[in-house]
PDB file of N, CA, C and O in Angstrom:
ATOM      1  N   MET A1138      55.147 113.578  44.900  1.00 58.00           N
ATOM      2  CA  MET A1138      56.307 113.962  45.700  1.00 58.00           C
ATOM      3  C   MET A1138      56.901 115.259  45.153  1.00 58.00           C
ATOM      4  O   MET A1138      57.015 115.428  43.952  1.00 58.00           O
ATOM      5  N   PRO A1139      57.268 116.163  46.015  1.00 60.00           N
ATOM      6  CA  PRO A1139      57.852 117.424  45.556  1.00 60.00           C
ATOM      7  C   PRO A1139      59.259 117.208  44.997  1.00 60.00           C
ATOM      8  O   PRO A1139      59.957 116.282  45.382  1.00 60.00           O
ATOM      9  N   THR A1140      59.633 118.091  44.104  1.00 58.00           N
ATOM     10  CA  THR A1140      60.990 118.059  43.570  1.00 58.00           C
ATOM     11  C   THR A1140      61.884 118.905  44.460  1.00 58.00           C
ATOM     12  O   THR A1140      61.411 119.628  45.335  1.00 58.00           O
ATOM     13  N   ALA A1141      63.172 118.831  44.198  1.00 54.00           N
ATOM     14  CA  ALA A1141      64.126 119.622  44.986  1.00 54.00           C
ATOM     15  C   ALA A1141      63.841 121.110  44.846  1.00 54.00           C
ATOM     16  O   ALA A1141      64.090 121.881  45.758  1.00 54.00           O
ATOM     17  N   ASN A1142      63.291 121.515  43.697  1.00 60.00           N
ATOM     18  CA  ASN A1142      63.020 122.935  43.470  1.00 60.00           C
ATOM     19  C   ASN A1142      61.817 123.444  44.238  1.00 60.00           C
ATOM     20  O   ASN A1142      61.753 124.613  44.583  1.00 60.00           O
ATOM     21  N   ASP A1143      60.830 122.589  44.516  1.00 88.00           N
ATOM     22  CA  ASP A1143      59.634 123.108  45.169  1.00 88.00           C
ATOM     23  C   ASP A1143      59.449 122.598  46.597  1.00 88.00           C
ATOM     24  O   ASP A1143      58.454 122.940  47.230  1.00 88.00           O
ATOM     25  N   ILE A1144      60.376 121.824  47.115  1.00 93.00           N
ATOM     26  CA  ILE A1144      60.230 121.336  48.490  1.00 93.00           C
ATOM     27  C   ILE A1144      60.243 122.491  49.482  1.00 93.00           C
ATOM     28  O   ILE A1144      59.604 122.429  50.519  1.00 93.00           O
ATOM     29  N   HIS A1145      60.919 123.584  49.124  1.00 93.00           N
ATOM     30  CA  HIS A1145      60.944 124.761  49.999  1.00 93.00           C
ATOM     31  C   HIS A1145      59.560 125.393  50.134  1.00 93.00           C
ATOM     32  O   HIS A1145      59.296 126.086  51.107  1.00 93.00           O
ATOM     33  N   ASP A1146      58.685 125.140  49.170  1.00 94.00           N
ATOM     34  CA  ASP A1146      57.330 125.684  49.218  1.00 94.00           C
ATOM     35  C   ASP A1146      56.439 124.951  50.220  1.00 94.00           C
ATOM     36  O   ASP A1146      55.295 125.347  50.431  1.00 94.00           O
ATOM     37  N   LEU A1147      56.949 123.894  50.829  1.00 95.00           N
ATOM     38  CA  LEU A1147      56.147 123.099  51.751  1.00 95.00           C
ATOM     39  C   LEU A1147      56.254 123.552  53.203  1.00 95.00           C
ATOM     40  O   LEU A1147      55.645 122.958  54.087  1.00 95.00           O
ATOM     41  N   VAL A1148      57.007 124.615  53.469  1.00 95.00           N
ATOM     42  CA  VAL A1148      57.177 125.066  54.854  1.00 95.00           C
ATOM     43  C   VAL A1148      55.833 125.455  55.469  1.00 95.00           C
ATOM     44  O   VAL A1148      55.490 124.991  56.561  1.00 95.00           O
ATOM     45  N   ALA A1149      55.064 126.295  54.806  1.00 93.00           N
ATOM     46  CA  ALA A1149      53.785 126.738  55.370  1.00 93.00           C
ATOM     47  C   ALA A1149      52.797 125.585  55.519  1.00 93.00           C
ATOM     48  O   ALA A1149      52.201 125.434  56.595  1.00 93.00           O
ATOM     49  N   PRO A1150      52.609 124.748  54.495  1.00 93.00           N
ATOM     50  CA  PRO A1150      51.696 123.609  54.693  1.00 93.00           C
ATOM     51  C   PRO A1150      52.166 122.679  55.812  1.00 93.00           C
ATOM     52  O   PRO A1150      51.341 122.144  56.553  1.00 93.00           O
ATOM     53  N   TYR A1151      53.464 122.533  55.968  1.00 93.00           N
ATOM     54  CA  TYR A1151      53.988 121.711  57.059  1.00 93.00           C
ATOM     55  C   TYR A1151      53.635 122.332  58.409  1.00 93.00           C
ATOM     56  O   TYR A1151      53.176 121.648  59.319  1.00 93.00           O
ATOM     57  N   ALA A1152      53.814 123.638  58.511  1.00 91.00           N
ATOM     58  CA  ALA A1152      53.513 124.339  59.762  1.00 91.00           C
ATOM     59  C   ALA A1152      52.035 124.231  60.116  1.00 91.00           C
ATOM     60  O   ALA A1152      51.674 124.223  61.289  1.00 91.00           O
ATOM     61  N   LEU A1153      51.187 124.129  59.105  1.00 87.00           N
ATOM     62  CA  LEU A1153      49.739 124.022  59.314  1.00 87.00           C
ATOM     63  C   LEU A1153      49.262 122.576  59.386  1.00 87.00           C
ATOM     64  O   LEU A1153      48.055 122.330  59.437  1.00 87.00           O
ATOM     65  N   ASP A1154      50.199 121.633  59.358  1.00 87.00           N
ATOM     66  CA  ASP A1154      49.875 120.199  59.388  1.00 87.00           C
ATOM     67  C   ASP A1154      48.962 119.816  58.226  1.00 87.00           C
ATOM     68  O   ASP A1154      47.983 119.084  58.394  1.00 87.00           O
ATOM     69  N   ALA A1155      49.282 120.356  57.039  1.00 93.00           N
ATOM     70  CA  ALA A1155      48.448 120.139  55.864  1.00 93.00           C
ATOM     71  C   ALA A1155      49.102 119.233  54.821  1.00 93.00           C
ATOM     72  O   ALA A1155      48.635 119.184  53.687  1.00 93.00           O
ATOM     73  N   LEU A1156      50.160 118.524  55.188  1.00 95.00           N
ATOM     74  CA  LEU A1156      50.818 117.619  54.252  1.00 95.00           C
ATOM     75  C   LEU A1156      50.348 116.191  54.496  1.00 95.00           C
ATOM     76  O   LEU A1156      50.035 115.825  55.635  1.00 95.00           O
ATOM     77  N   ASP A1157      50.327 115.393  53.424  1.00 96.00           N
ATOM     78  CA  ASP A1157      50.030 113.984  53.640  1.00 96.00           C
ATOM     79  C   ASP A1157      51.265 113.312  54.238  1.00 96.00           C
ATOM     80  O   ASP A1157      52.330 113.928  54.351  1.00 96.00           O
ATOM     81  N   ALA A1158      51.132 112.080  54.648  1.00 96.00           N
ATOM     82  CA  ALA A1158      52.204 111.395  55.378  1.00 96.00           C
ATOM     83  C   ALA A1158      53.502 111.322  54.578  1.00 96.00           C
ATOM     84  O   ALA A1158      54.588 111.538  55.127  1.00 96.00           O
ATOM     85  N   ALA A1159      53.413 111.046  53.288  1.00 95.00           N
ATOM     86  CA  ALA A1159      54.618 110.935  52.459  1.00 95.00           C
ATOM     87  C   ALA A1159      55.308 112.287  52.319  1.00 95.00           C
ATOM     88  O   ALA A1159      56.541 112.382  52.427  1.00 95.00           O
ATOM     89  N   GLU A1160      54.533 113.334  52.067  1.00 95.00           N
ATOM     90  CA  GLU A1160      55.112 114.675  51.946  1.00 95.00           C
ATOM     91  C   GLU A1160      55.731 115.114  53.266  1.00 95.00           C
ATOM     92  O   GLU A1160      56.810 115.710  53.289  1.00 95.00           O
ATOM     93  N   ARG A1161      55.039 114.820  54.367  1.00 96.00           N
ATOM     94  CA  ARG A1161      55.551 115.184  55.693  1.00 96.00           C
ATOM     95  C   ARG A1161      56.894 114.517  55.951  1.00 96.00           C
ATOM     96  O   ARG A1161      57.856 115.166  56.373  1.00 96.00           O
ATOM     97  N   ALA A1162      56.982 113.236  55.677  1.00 96.00           N
ATOM     98  CA  ALA A1162      58.232 112.492  55.902  1.00 96.00           C
ATOM     99  C   ALA A1162      59.355 113.049  55.045  1.00 96.00           C
ATOM    100  O   ALA A1162      60.481 113.249  55.524  1.00 96.00           O
ATOM    101  N   GLU A1163      59.054 113.322  53.777  1.00 95.00           N
ATOM    102  CA  GLU A1163      60.087 113.858  52.889  1.00 95.00           C
ATOM    103  C   GLU A1163      60.525 115.250  53.346  1.00 95.00           C
ATOM    104  O   GLU A1163      61.719 115.560  53.361  1.00 95.00           O
ATOM    105  N   PHE A1164      59.565 116.087  53.735  1.00 96.00           N
ATOM    106  CA  PHE A1164      59.923 117.429  54.178  1.00 96.00           C
ATOM    107  C   PHE A1164      60.730 117.380  55.468  1.00 96.00           C
ATOM    108  O   PHE A1164      61.685 118.142  55.631  1.00 96.00           O
ATOM    109  N   GLU A1165      60.385 116.497  56.371  1.00 96.00           N
ATOM    110  CA  GLU A1165      61.140 116.384  57.622  1.00 96.00           C
ATOM    111  C   GLU A1165      62.577 115.945  57.363  1.00 96.00           C
ATOM    112  O   GLU A1165      63.495 116.420  58.026  1.00 96.00           O
ATOM    113  N   ARG A1166      62.785 115.065  56.390  1.00 96.00           N
ATOM    114  CA  ARG A1166      64.168 114.692  56.009  1.00 96.00           C
ATOM    115  C   ARG A1166      64.898 115.916  55.464  1.00 96.00           C
ATOM    116  O   ARG A1166      66.055 116.168  55.793  1.00 96.00           O
ATOM    117  N   HIS A1167      64.209 116.676  54.625  1.00 96.00           N
ATOM    118  CA  HIS A1167      64.794 117.893  54.056  1.00 96.00           C
ATOM    119  C   HIS A1167      65.105 118.910  55.157  1.00 96.00           C
ATOM    120  O   HIS A1167      66.172 119.538  55.159  1.00 96.00           O
ATOM    121  N   LEU A1168      64.191 119.055  56.088  1.00 95.00           N
ATOM    122  CA  LEU A1168      64.313 120.049  57.156  1.00 95.00           C
ATOM    123  C   LEU A1168      65.559 119.821  58.006  1.00 95.00           C
ATOM    124  O   LEU A1168      66.162 120.776  58.490  1.00 95.00           O
ATOM    125  N   GLU A1169      65.966 118.576  58.165  1.00 96.00           N
ATOM    126  CA  GLU A1169      67.153 118.262  58.963  1.00 96.00           C
ATOM    127  C   GLU A1169      68.413 118.948  58.450  1.00 96.00           C
ATOM    128  O   GLU A1169      69.312 119.247  59.225  1.00 96.00           O
ATOM    129  N   GLY A1170      68.464 119.217  57.148  1.00 95.00           N
ATOM    130  CA  GLY A1170      69.673 119.802  56.590  1.00 95.00           C
ATOM    131  C   GLY A1170      69.498 121.161  55.957  1.00 95.00           C
ATOM    132  O   GLY A1170      70.413 121.668  55.304  1.00 95.00           O
ATOM    133  N   CYS A1171      68.337 121.773  56.125  1.00 96.00           N
ATOM    134  CA  CYS A1171      68.079 123.047  55.450  1.00 96.00           C
ATOM    135  C   CYS A1171      67.846 124.161  56.473  1.00 96.00           C
ATOM    136  O   CYS A1171      66.771 124.267  57.071  1.00 96.00           O
ATOM    137  N   ASP A1172      68.846 124.991  56.639  1.00 96.00           N
ATOM    138  CA  ASP A1172      68.737 126.112  57.576  1.00 96.00           C
ATOM    139  C   ASP A1172      67.669 127.106  57.144  1.00 96.00           C
ATOM    140  O   ASP A1172      66.973 127.686  57.974  1.00 96.00           O
ATOM    141  N   ARG A1173      67.536 127.306  55.844  1.00 95.00           N
ATOM    142  CA  ARG A1173      66.539 128.245  55.321  1.00 95.00           C
ATOM    143  C   ARG A1173      65.129 127.833  55.751  1.00 95.00           C
ATOM    144  O   ARG A1173      64.367 128.643  56.270  1.00 95.00           O
ATOM    145  N   CYS A1174      64.790 126.564  55.545  1.00 96.00           N
ATOM    146  CA  CYS A1174      63.451 126.091  55.910  1.00 96.00           C
ATOM    147  C   CYS A1174      63.267 126.066  57.424  1.00 96.00           C
ATOM    148  O   CYS A1174      62.181 126.354  57.925  1.00 96.00           O
ATOM    149  N   THR A1175      64.319 125.744  58.151  1.00 96.00           N
ATOM    150  CA  THR A1175      64.243 125.736  59.611  1.00 96.00           C
ATOM    151  C   THR A1175      63.929 127.137  60.128  1.00 96.00           C
ATOM    152  O   THR A1175      63.062 127.309  60.991  1.00 96.00           O
ATOM    153  N   ARG A1176      64.609 128.149  59.597  1.00 96.00           N
ATOM    154  CA  ARG A1176      64.357 129.532  60.008  1.00 96.00           C
ATOM    155  C   ARG A1176      62.940 129.969  59.639  1.00 96.00           C
ATOM    156  O   ARG A1176      62.235 130.593  60.435  1.00 96.00           O
ATOM    157  N   GLU A1177      62.519 129.624  58.428  1.00 95.00           N
ATOM    158  CA  GLU A1177      61.185 130.017  57.974  1.00 95.00           C
ATOM    159  C   GLU A1177      60.100 129.327  58.813  1.00 95.00           C
ATOM    160  O   GLU A1177      59.114 129.959  59.206  1.00 95.00           O
ATOM    161  N   LEU A1178      60.304 128.063  59.124  1.00 95.00           N
ATOM    162  CA  LEU A1178      59.347 127.332  59.955  1.00 95.00           C
ATOM    163  C   LEU A1178      59.258 127.949  61.346  1.00 95.00           C
ATOM    164  O   LEU A1178      58.168 128.155  61.883  1.00 95.00           O
ATOM    165  N   ARG A1179      60.389 128.277  61.924  1.00 93.00           N
ATOM    166  CA  ARG A1179      60.398 128.904  63.255  1.00 93.00           C
ATOM    167  C   ARG A1179      59.631 130.225  63.227  1.00 93.00           C
ATOM    168  O   ARG A1179      58.835 130.511  64.123  1.00 93.00           O
ATOM    169  N   ALA A1180      59.846 131.023  62.189  1.00 94.00           N
ATOM    170  CA  ALA A1180      59.149 132.307  62.071  1.00 94.00           C
ATOM    171  C   ALA A1180      57.642 132.097  61.916  1.00 94.00           C
ATOM    172  O   ALA A1180      56.844 132.825  62.528  1.00 94.00           O
ATOM    173  N   LEU A1181      57.239 131.120  61.129  1.00 91.00           N
ATOM    174  CA  LEU A1181      55.817 130.841  60.963  1.00 91.00           C
ATOM    175  C   LEU A1181      55.189 130.374  62.275  1.00 91.00           C
ATOM    176  O   LEU A1181      54.074 130.765  62.614  1.00 91.00           O
ATOM    177  N   GLN A1182      55.904 129.544  63.002  1.00 88.00           N
ATOM    178  CA  GLN A1182      55.384 129.065  64.284  1.00 88.00           C
ATOM    179  C   GLN A1182      55.263 130.211  65.280  1.00 88.00           C
ATOM    180  O   GLN A1182      54.282 130.290  66.026  1.00 88.00           O
ATOM    181  N   GLU A1183      56.235 131.114  65.290  1.00 89.00           N
ATOM    182  CA  GLU A1183      56.162 132.277  66.179  1.00 89.00           C
ATOM    183  C   GLU A1183      54.990 133.179  65.799  1.00 89.00           C
ATOM    184  O   GLU A1183      54.276 133.680  66.677  1.00 89.00           O
ATOM    185  N   SER A1184      54.771 133.361  64.504  1.00 87.00           N
ATOM    186  CA  SER A1184      53.642 134.182  64.044  1.00 87.00           C
ATOM    187  C   SER A1184      52.317 133.546  64.435  1.00 87.00           C
ATOM    188  O   SER A1184      51.397 134.238  64.888  1.00 87.00           O
ATOM    189  N   ALA A1185      52.204 132.244  64.270  1.00 81.00           N
ATOM    190  CA  ALA A1185      50.968 131.552  64.631  1.00 81.00           C
ATOM    191  C   ALA A1185      50.693 131.682  66.126  1.00 81.00           C
ATOM    192  O   ALA A1185      49.546 131.904  66.545  1.00 81.00           O
ATOM    193  N   THR A1186      51.731 131.570  66.923  1.00 81.00           N
ATOM    194  CA  THR A1186      51.567 131.719  68.372  1.00 81.00           C
ATOM    195  C   THR A1186      51.124 133.137  68.710  1.00 81.00           C
ATOM    196  O   THR A1186      50.218 133.332  69.532  1.00 81.00           O
ATOM    197  N   SER A1187      51.735 134.115  68.079  1.00 84.00           N
ATOM    198  CA  SER A1187      51.352 135.513  68.321  1.00 84.00           C
ATOM    199  C   SER A1187      49.898 135.756  67.944  1.00 84.00           C
ATOM    200  O   SER A1187      49.163 136.433  68.670  1.00 84.00           O
ATOM    201  N   LEU A1188      49.471 135.208  66.817  1.00 79.00           N
ATOM    202  CA  LEU A1188      48.082 135.387  66.392  1.00 79.00           C
ATOM    203  C   LEU A1188      47.115 134.717  67.364  1.00 79.00           C
ATOM    204  O   LEU A1188      46.042 135.245  67.650  1.00 79.00           O
ATOM    205  N   ALA A1189      47.491 133.582  67.881  1.00 77.00           N
ATOM    206  CA  ALA A1189      46.618 132.856  68.804  1.00 77.00           C
ATOM    207  C   ALA A1189      46.383 133.650  70.084  1.00 77.00           C
ATOM    208  O   ALA A1189      45.307 133.576  70.679  1.00 77.00           O
ATOM    209  N   TRP A1190      47.367 134.403  70.509  1.00 81.00           N
ATOM    210  CA  TRP A1190      47.256 135.163  71.762  1.00 81.00           C
ATOM    211  C   TRP A1190      46.907 136.637  71.543  1.00 81.00           C
ATOM    212  O   TRP A1190      46.766 137.389  72.510  1.00 81.00           O
ATOM    213  N   ALA A1191      46.748 137.050  70.288  1.00 81.00           N
ATOM    214  CA  ALA A1191      46.561 138.469  69.981  1.00 81.00           C
ATOM    215  C   ALA A1191      45.185 139.007  70.326  1.00 81.00           C
ATOM    216  O   ALA A1191      45.033 140.192  70.580  1.00 81.00           O
ATOM    217  N   SER A1192      44.179 138.176  70.317  1.00 80.00           N
ATOM    218  CA  SER A1192      42.845 138.708  70.590  1.00 80.00           C
ATOM    219  C   SER A1192      42.182 137.907  71.701  1.00 80.00           C
ATOM    220  O   SER A1192      42.474 136.732  71.899  1.00 80.00           O
ATOM    221  N   ALA A1193      41.305 138.595  72.381  1.00 81.00           N
ATOM    222  CA  ALA A1193      40.564 137.936  73.461  1.00 81.00           C
ATOM    223  C   ALA A1193      39.481 137.055  72.860  1.00 81.00           C
ATOM    224  O   ALA A1193      38.890 137.389  71.840  1.00 81.00           O
ATOM    225  N   GLY A1194      39.208 135.970  73.510  1.00 79.00           N
ATOM    226  CA  GLY A1194      38.135 135.093  73.088  1.00 79.00           C
ATOM    227  C   GLY A1194      36.794 135.620  73.569  1.00 79.00           C
ATOM    228  O   GLY A1194      36.725 136.626  74.285  1.00 79.00           O
ATOM    229  N   PRO A1195      35.738 134.954  73.192  1.00 85.00           N
ATOM    230  CA  PRO A1195      34.412 135.419  73.621  1.00 85.00           C
ATOM    231  C   PRO A1195      34.239 135.229  75.131  1.00 85.00           C
ATOM    232  O   PRO A1195      34.854 134.352  75.738  1.00 85.00           O
ATOM    233  N   GLU A1196      33.440 136.064  75.711  1.00 86.00           N
ATOM    234  CA  GLU A1196      33.140 135.956  77.136  1.00 86.00           C
ATOM    235  C   GLU A1196      32.290 134.705  77.366  1.00 86.00           C
ATOM    236  O   GLU A1196      31.363 134.443  76.592  1.00 86.00           O
ATOM    237  N   PRO A1197      32.581 133.946  78.406  1.00 86.00           N
ATOM    238  CA  PRO A1197      31.755 132.777  78.684  1.00 86.00           C
ATOM    239  C   PRO A1197      30.383 133.213  79.217  1.00 86.00           C
ATOM    240  O   PRO A1197      30.243 134.301  79.770  1.00 86.00           O
ATOM    241  N   PRO A1198      29.397 132.376  79.032  1.00 90.00           N
ATOM    242  CA  PRO A1198      28.059 132.727  79.539  1.00 90.00           C
ATOM    243  C   PRO A1198      28.108 132.936  81.057  1.00 90.00           C
ATOM    244  O   PRO A1198      28.869 132.277  81.762  1.00 90.00           O
ATOM    245  N   ALA A1199      27.284 133.842  81.566  1.00 90.00           N
ATOM    246  CA  ALA A1199      27.273 134.170  82.995  1.00 90.00           C
ATOM    247  C   ALA A1199      26.897 132.977  83.853  1.00 90.00           C
ATOM    248  O   ALA A1199      27.364 132.832  84.979  1.00 90.00           O
ATOM    249  N   ASP A1200      26.063 132.071  83.325  1.00 89.00           N
ATOM    250  CA  ASP A1200      25.623 130.927  84.117  1.00 89.00           C
ATOM    251  C   ASP A1200      26.605 129.757  84.062  1.00 89.00           C
ATOM    252  O   ASP A1200      26.356 128.715  84.634  1.00 89.00           O
ATOM    253  N   LEU A1201      27.714 129.945  83.439  1.00 85.00           N
ATOM    254  CA  LEU A1201      28.701 128.870  83.367  1.00 85.00           C
ATOM    255  C   LEU A1201      29.405 128.747  84.645  1.00 85.00           C
ATOM    256  O   LEU A1201      30.056 128.826  85.370  1.00 85.00           O
TER     257      LEU A1201
END
């Protein structure tokens, strides 16, 4: 379990769905009262969305 000092480091793994169930639950409790983590999470989610739409995917085969 993370300590109060390093729970803020879990924003990126949380955004990537890389936490185990216990860490996720603890971080979500923390997130309810932490504006800093809420802002950082929102920014990470916006960046991920931008990256997902930033490049074109491969062309589908002509016979598709």
